[in-house]
Coordinates of C-alpha atoms and ligand atoms in Angstrom, one line a residue:
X1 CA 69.1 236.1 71.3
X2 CA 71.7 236.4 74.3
X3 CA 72.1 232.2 74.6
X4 CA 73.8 229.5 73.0
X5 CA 71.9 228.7 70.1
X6 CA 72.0 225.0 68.5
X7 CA 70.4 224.8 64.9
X8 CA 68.5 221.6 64.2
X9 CA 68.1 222.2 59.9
X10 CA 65.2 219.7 59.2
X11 CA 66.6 218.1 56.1
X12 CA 63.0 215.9 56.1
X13 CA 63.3 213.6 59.9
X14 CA 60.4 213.3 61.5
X15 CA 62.0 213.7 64.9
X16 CA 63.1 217.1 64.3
X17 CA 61.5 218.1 67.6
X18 CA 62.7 215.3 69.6
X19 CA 66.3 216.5 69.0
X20 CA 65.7 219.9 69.7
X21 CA 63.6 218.6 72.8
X22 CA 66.6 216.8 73.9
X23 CA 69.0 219.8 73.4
X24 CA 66.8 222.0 75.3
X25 CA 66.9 219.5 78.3
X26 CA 70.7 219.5 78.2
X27 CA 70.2 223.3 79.3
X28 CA 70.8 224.5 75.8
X29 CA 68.7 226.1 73.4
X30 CA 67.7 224.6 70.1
X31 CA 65.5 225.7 67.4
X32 CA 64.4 223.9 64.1
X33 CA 65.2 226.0 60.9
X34 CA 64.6 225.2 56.9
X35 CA 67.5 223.0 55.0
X36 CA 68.0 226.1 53.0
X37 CA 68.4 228.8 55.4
X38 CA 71.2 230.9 54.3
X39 CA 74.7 231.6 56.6
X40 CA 74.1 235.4 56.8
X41 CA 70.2 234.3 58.2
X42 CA 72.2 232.2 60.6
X43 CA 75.1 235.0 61.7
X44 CA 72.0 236.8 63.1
X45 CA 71.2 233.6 65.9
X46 CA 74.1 232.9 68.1
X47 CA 74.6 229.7 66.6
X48 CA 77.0 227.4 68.2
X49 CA 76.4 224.5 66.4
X50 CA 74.6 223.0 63.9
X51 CA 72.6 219.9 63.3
X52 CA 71.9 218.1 60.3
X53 CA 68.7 215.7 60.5
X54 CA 67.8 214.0 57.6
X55 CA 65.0 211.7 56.9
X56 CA 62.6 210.1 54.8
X57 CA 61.0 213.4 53.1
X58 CA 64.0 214.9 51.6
X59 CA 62.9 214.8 48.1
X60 CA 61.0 218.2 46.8
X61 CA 59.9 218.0 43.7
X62 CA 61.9 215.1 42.8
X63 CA 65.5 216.8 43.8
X64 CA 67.0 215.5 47.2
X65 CA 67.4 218.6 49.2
X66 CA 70.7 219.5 50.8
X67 CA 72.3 222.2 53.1
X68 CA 73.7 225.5 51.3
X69 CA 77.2 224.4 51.0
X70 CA 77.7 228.2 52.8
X71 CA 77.0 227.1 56.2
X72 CA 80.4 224.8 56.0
X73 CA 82.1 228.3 56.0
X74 CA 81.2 229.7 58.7
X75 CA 83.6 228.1 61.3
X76 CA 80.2 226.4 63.3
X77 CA 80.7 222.9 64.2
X78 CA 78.7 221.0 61.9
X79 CA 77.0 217.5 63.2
X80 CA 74.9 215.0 60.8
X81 CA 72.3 212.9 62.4
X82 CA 69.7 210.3 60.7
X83 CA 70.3 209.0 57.1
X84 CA 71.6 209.3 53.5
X85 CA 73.6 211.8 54.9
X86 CA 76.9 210.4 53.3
X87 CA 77.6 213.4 51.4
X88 CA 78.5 215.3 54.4
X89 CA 82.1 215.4 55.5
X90 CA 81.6 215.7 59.3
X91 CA 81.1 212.6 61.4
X92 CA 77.5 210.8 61.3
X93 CA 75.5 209.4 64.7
X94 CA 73.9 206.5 64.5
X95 CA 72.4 206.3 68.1
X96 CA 69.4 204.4 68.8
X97 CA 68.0 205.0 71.6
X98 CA 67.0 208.7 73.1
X99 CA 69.8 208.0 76.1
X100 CA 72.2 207.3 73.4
X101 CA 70.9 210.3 70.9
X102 CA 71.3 212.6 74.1
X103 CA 74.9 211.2 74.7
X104 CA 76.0 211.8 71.6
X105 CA 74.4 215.1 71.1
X106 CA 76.0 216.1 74.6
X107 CA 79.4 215.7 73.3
X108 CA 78.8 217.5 70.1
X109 CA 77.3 220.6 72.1
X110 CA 79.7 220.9 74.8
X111 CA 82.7 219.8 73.4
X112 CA 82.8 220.4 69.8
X113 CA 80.7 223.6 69.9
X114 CA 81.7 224.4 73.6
X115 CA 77.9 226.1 74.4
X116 CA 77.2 226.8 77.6
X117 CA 74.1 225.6 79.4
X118 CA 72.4 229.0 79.6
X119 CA 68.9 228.0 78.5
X120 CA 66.3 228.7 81.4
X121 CA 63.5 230.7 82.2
X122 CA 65.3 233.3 84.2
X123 CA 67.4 234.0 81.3
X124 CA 64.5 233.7 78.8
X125 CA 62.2 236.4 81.2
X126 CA 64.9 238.6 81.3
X127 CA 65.5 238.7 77.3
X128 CA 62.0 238.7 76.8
X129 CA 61.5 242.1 78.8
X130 CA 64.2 243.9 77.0
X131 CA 62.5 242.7 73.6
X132 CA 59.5 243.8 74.5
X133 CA 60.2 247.2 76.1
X134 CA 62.7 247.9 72.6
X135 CA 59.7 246.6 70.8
X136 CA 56.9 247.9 72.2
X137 CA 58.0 251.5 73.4
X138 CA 56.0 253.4 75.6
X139 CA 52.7 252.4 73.4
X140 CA 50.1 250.5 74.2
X141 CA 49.4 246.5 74.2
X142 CA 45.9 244.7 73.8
X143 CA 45.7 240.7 74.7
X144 CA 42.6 238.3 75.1
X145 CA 43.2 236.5 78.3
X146 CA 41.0 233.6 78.5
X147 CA 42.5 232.3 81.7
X148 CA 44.0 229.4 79.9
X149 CA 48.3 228.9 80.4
X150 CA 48.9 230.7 77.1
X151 CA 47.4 233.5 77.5
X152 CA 47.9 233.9 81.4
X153 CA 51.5 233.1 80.7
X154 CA 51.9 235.9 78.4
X155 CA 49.9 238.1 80.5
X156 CA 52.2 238.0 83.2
X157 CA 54.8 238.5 80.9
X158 CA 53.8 241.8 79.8
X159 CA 52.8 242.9 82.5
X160 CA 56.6 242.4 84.2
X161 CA 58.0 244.1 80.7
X162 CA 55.4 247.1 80.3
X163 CA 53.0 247.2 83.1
X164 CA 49.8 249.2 82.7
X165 CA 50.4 249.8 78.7
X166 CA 49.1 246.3 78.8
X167 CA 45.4 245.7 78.4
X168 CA 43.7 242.8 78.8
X169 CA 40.4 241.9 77.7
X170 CA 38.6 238.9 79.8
X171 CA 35.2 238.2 77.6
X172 CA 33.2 236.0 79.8
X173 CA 31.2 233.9 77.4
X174 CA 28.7 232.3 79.7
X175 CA 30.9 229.0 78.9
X176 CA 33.4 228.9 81.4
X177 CA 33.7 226.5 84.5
X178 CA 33.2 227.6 87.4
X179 CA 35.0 230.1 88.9
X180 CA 37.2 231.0 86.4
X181 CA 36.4 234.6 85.5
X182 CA 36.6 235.1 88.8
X183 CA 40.3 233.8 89.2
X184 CA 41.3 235.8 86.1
X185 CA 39.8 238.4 88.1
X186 CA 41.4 238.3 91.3
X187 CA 45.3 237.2 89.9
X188 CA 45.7 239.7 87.2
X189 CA 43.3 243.0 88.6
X190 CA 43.9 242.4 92.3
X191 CA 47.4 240.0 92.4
X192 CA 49.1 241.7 89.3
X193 CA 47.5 245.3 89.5
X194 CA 46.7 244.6 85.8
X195 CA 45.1 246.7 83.3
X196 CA 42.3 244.2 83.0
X197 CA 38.7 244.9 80.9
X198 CA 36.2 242.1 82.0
X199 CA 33.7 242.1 79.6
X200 CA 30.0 240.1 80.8
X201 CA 28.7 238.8 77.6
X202 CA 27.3 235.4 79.2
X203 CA 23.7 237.0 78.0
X204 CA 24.7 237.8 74.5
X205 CA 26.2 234.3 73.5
X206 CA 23.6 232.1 75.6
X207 CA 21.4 234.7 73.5
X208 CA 22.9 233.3 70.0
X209 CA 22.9 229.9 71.1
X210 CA 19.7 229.4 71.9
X211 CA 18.1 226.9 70.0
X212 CA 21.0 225.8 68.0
X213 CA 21.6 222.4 68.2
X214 CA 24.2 221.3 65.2
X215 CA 27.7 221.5 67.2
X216 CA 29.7 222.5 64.0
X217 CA 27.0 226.0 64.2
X218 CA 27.5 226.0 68.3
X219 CA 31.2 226.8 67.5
X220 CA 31.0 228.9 64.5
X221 CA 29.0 230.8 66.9
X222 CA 30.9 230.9 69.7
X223 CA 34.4 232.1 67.6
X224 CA 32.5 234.7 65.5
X225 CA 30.3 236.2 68.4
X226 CA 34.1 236.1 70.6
X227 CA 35.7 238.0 67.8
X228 CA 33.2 240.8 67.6
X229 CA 33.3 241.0 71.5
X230 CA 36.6 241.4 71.6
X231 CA 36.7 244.0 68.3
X232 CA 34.0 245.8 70.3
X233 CA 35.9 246.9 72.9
X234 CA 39.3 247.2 70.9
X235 CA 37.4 249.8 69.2
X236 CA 36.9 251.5 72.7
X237 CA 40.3 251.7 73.6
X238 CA 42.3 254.7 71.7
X239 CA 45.7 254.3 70.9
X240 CA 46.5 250.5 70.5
X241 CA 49.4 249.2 68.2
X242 CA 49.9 245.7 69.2
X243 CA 48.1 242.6 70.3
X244 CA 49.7 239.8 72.3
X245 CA 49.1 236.4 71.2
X246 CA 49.7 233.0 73.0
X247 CA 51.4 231.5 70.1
X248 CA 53.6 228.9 71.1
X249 CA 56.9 226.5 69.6
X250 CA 54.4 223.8 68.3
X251 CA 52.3 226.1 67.0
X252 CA 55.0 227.9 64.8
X253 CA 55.8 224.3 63.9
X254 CA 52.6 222.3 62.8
X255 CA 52.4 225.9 60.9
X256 CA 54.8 224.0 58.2
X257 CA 58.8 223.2 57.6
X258 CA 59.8 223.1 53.8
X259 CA 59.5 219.2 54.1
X260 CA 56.8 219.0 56.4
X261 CA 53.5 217.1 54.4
X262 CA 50.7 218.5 56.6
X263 CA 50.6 222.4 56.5
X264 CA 48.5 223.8 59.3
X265 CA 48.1 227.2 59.3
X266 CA 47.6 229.0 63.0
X267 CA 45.9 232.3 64.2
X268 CA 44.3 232.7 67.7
X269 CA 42.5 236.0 67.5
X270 CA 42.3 235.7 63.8
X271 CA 39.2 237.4 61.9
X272 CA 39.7 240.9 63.1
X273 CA 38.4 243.5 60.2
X274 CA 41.1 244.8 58.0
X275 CA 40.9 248.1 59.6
X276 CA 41.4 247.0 62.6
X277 CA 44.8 245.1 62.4
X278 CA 47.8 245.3 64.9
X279 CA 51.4 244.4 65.0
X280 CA 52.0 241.3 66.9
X281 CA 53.7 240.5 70.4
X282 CA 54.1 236.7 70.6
X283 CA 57.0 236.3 73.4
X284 CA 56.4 232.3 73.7
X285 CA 56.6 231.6 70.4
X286 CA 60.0 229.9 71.0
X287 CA 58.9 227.7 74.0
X288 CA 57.3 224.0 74.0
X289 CA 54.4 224.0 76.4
X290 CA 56.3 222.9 79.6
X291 CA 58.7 225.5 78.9
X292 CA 55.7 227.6 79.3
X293 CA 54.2 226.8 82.2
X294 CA 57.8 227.0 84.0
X295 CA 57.8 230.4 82.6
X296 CA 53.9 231.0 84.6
X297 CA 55.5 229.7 87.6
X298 CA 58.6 231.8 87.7
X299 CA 56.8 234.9 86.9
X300 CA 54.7 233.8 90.1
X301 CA 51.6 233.0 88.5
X302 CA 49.1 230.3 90.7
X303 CA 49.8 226.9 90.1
X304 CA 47.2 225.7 89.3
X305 CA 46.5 228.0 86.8
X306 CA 49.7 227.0 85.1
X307 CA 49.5 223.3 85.3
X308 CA 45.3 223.4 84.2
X309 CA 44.1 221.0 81.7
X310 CA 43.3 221.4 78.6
X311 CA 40.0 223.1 77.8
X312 CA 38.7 223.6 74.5
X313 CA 37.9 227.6 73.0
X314 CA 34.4 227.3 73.4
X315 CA 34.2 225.4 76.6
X316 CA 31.2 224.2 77.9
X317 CA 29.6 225.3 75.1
X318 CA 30.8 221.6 73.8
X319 CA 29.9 219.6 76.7
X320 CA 26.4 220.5 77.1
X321 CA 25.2 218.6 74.1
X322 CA 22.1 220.3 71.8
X323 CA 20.8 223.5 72.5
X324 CA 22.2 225.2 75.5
X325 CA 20.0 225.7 78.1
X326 CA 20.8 227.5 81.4
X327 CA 19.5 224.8 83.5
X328 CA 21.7 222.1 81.8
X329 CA 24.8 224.8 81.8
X330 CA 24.2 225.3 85.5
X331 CA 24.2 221.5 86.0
X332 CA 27.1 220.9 83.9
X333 CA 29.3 223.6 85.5
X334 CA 28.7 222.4 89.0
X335 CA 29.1 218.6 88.6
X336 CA 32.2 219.5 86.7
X337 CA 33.1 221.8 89.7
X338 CA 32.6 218.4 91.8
X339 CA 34.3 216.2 89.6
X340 CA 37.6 218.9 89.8
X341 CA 37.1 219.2 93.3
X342 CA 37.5 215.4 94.0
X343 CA 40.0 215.0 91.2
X344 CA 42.3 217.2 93.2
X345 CA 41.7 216.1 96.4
X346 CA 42.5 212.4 95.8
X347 CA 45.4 213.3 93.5
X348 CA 44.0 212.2 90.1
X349 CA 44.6 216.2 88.9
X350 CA 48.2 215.4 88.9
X351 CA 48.0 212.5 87.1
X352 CA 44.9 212.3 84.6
X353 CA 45.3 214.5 81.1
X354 CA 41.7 215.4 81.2
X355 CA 38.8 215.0 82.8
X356 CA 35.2 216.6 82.5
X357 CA 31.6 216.0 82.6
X358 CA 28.9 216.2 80.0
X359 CA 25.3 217.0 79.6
X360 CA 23.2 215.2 77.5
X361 CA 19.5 216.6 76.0
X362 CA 17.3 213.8 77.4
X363 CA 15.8 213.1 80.6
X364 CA 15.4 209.6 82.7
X365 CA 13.4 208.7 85.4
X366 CA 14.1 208.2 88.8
X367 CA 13.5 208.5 92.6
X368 CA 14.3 211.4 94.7
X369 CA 12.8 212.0 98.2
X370 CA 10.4 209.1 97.8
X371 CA 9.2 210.9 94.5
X372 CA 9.2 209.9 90.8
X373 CA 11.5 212.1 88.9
X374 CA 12.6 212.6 85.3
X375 CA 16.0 214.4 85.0
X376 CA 19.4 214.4 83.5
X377 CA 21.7 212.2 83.2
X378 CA 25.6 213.6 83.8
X379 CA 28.4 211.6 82.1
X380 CA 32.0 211.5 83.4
X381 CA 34.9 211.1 81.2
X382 CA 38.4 211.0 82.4
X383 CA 41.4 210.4 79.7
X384 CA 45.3 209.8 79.6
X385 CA 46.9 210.7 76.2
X386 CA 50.2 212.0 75.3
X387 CA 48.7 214.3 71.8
X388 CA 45.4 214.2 71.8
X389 CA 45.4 211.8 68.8
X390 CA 44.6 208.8 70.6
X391 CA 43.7 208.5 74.7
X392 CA 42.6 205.9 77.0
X393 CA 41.0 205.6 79.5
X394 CA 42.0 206.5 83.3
X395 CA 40.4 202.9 85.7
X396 CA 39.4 205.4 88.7
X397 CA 39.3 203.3 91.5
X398 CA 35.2 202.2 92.9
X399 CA 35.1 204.1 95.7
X400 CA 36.2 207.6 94.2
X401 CA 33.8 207.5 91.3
X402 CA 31.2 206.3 94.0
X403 CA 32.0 209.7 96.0
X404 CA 31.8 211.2 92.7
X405 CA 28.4 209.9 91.8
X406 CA 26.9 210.6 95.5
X407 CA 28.2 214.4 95.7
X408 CA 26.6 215.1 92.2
X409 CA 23.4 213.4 93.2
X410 CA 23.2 215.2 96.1
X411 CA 24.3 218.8 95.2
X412 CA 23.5 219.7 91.9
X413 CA 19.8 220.1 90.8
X414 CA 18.1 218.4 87.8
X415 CA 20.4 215.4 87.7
X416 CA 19.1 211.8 88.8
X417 CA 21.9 209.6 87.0
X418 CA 25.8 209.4 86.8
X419 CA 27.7 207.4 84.1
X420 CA 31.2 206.9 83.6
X421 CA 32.3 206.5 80.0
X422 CA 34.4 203.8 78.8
X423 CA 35.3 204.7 75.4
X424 CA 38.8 204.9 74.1
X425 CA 40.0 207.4 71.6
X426 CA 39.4 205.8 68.9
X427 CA 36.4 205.8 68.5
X428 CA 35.3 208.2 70.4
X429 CA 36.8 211.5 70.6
X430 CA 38.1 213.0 73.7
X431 CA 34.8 215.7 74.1
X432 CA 31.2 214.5 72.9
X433 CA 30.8 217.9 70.2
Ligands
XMP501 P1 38.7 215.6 70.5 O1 37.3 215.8 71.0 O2 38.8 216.0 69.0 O3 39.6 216.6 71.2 O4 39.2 214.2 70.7 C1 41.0 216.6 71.3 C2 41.5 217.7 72.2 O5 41.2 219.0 71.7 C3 40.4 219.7 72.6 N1 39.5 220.5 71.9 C4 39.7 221.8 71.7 N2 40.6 222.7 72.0 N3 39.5 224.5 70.9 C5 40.5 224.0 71.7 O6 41.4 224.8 72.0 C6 38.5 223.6 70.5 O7 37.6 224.1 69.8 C7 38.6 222.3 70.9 N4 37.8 221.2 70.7 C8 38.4 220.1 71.3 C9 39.8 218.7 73.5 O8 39.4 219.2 74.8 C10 40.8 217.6 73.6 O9 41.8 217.9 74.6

């Protein structure tokens, strides 16, 4: 680690990743680390200062928890933030608000610790390269780029740092919206000159899904049936050591801090056989998820690949409710297509979290050409949330949704009916499976 490093040691706060949030934005970097991490673990960062945050859960096991009394030693300015922090001899912030937490923290970082604002992605790609060429060596990388940031992100990465000893493996599951294999296709093979394996399995799921209707089996499915795809073809390739993963800053932290009461444990391409294991390459592991899409852009990656909503692992797979069908998929992929299409072109893609459509199981009647008909219905959803916990809804204006409504009538086959759903989070969730 080549810049200023500001230690955030979670002595039970909540807000440990607002603070080191509001670090980063100063231009400095910030990482959260355990109360009890020792000052030979922290001679190895590049500390320049460090951050006591205390909080509500700093009991374990009935004992308050407190610093190693080391880390006063080590001639690092030390700063105490939050409560029942009386014990420590340094001065104490009480700031309220985030302006005045930033103020405060500002002053601590530049003047007491004197770190310089070094923390951007230029800086961070060119680390990352040297770390993974001293890591990697001239042997060979495999990674499972689904198209989404993450994995695009580290993708491009890799390729900048090693090239062709990257391979990428692109399983196309039959799930994915429309034209999205194809973009993986043409920015990493043809743009980047990647190493890139696409792999056509869209028969082979549809195959295992067929007639399953319970959605907790459609995933299991999907997940298991992706992992042996993807093991498949790892087995082809002779020599592989490592495997990228997309793993991310809030990933490493919902993983679990000493105080933390929910421990979520986190693998992406977990499941692999035990002969089959690799050594990992996870270069994003210290950035939040804007930090990572500013990383896509500066390695040049499209921008809307970088700035895409979210879209869950098994993709369409959860939208087209019941057992799959091709005609439904079809249906669902292009009135989604429309809905992305229109989203974009009247700015709602900049400024709506997430939007899809969904495919229910049963039919209505209708009119089409003068002619009864008895088809699908296609549901629009379209949410704002800040964590997924909770969302509203996003009021689209009449005549958008009308426009909507109209194109999907008119272009995609088997559908005679548009609704918009209404229903915040809670109680429904954000997807229908
Ligand atoms: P729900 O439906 O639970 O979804 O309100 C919350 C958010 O999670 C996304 N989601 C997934 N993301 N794999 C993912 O990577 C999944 O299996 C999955 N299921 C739901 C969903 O799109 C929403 O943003």
């Amino acid at each position: 680690m080549k810049q200023d490093n500001i230690l955030v040691l979670d002595l039970g706060s909540h807000d440990n990743t607002k603070i080191t949030r509001l670090i980063r934005d100063c231009g400095v970097y910030s990482e959260i680390k355990p109360h009890d991490i020792t000052a030979q673990e922290i001679a190895t960062l590049n500390v320049k200062g460090i951050i006591l945050n205390g909080g509500e859960n700093n009991m374990i096991d009935g004992n308050e928890i407190d610093v190693n009394p080391e880390i006063y030693d080590l001639g690092i300015p030390v700063y105490a933030v939050g409560h029942k922090l009386a014990k420590v001899n340094n001065k104490t912030a009480w700031a309220n608000t985030d302006e005045e937490i930033k103020e405060e923290l500002k002053t601590f970082i530049f003047n007491d610790c004197q770190a310089e604002a070094n923390w951007n992605m230029t800086n961070f790609i060119n680390d990352q390269v040297e770390i993974i060429r001293n890591q990697v060596g001239d042997r060979k990388v495999l990674l499972a780029l689904s198209g989404g940031v993450d994995s695009s992100v580290v993708a491009a990465l890799l390729i900048k740092a090693i090239g062709k000893q990257l391979v990428c493996v692109h399983v196309n599951h039959g799930l994915m919206r429309k034209g999205e294999s194809e973009d993986v296709i043409e920015v990493f093979r043809n743009q980047l000159d990647a190493n890139l394996v696409y792999v056509d399995a869209v028969d082979r799921f549809l195959g295992k899904l067929e007639n399953v209707n319970d959605p907790e089996q459609k995933r299991k499915i999907i997940g298991a049936e992706f992992i042996r795809v993807f093991e498949e073809e790892a087995r082809k390739l002779d020599g592989i050591e490592f495997l990228a993963q997309g793993t991310i800053y809030p990933d490493i932290i919902e993983s679990g801090t000493k105080t933390a009461k929910v421990v979520k444990s986190h693998h992406n391409v977990g499941g692999l056989p035990e002969d089959l294991q690799f050594q990992l390459v996870e270069p994003l592991y210290q950035l939040f998820k804007d930090e990572v899409r500013a990383c896509g852009e500066e390695l040049g990656l499209p921008h809307d690949m970088v700035y895409r909503q979210p879209f869950p692992g098994p993709g369409l797979g959860v939208r087209c409710l019941g057992a799959i069908t091709r005609e439904r998929l079809t249906a669902l992929r292009e009135a989604d297509a429309i809905l992305r299409e229109e989203f974009a072109s009247h700015g709602l893609d900049k400024k709506v979290w997430q939007y899809f459509t969904v495919i229910p199981e049963f039919k209505s009647v209708g009119v089409k050409n003068n002619a009864r008909c008895y088809e699908y219905p296609i549901i629009l959803r379209a949410v704002n949330t800040i964590d997924a916990m909770t969302a509203t809804i996003e009021q689209i204006e009449w005549p958008i949704l009308l426009k909507i409504t109209d194109r999907i009538l008119n272009e995609v086959p088997n559908v005679n009916r548009v609704c918009y759903d209404l229903t915040p989070k809670p109680c429904g969730t954000i997807e229908w499976e």
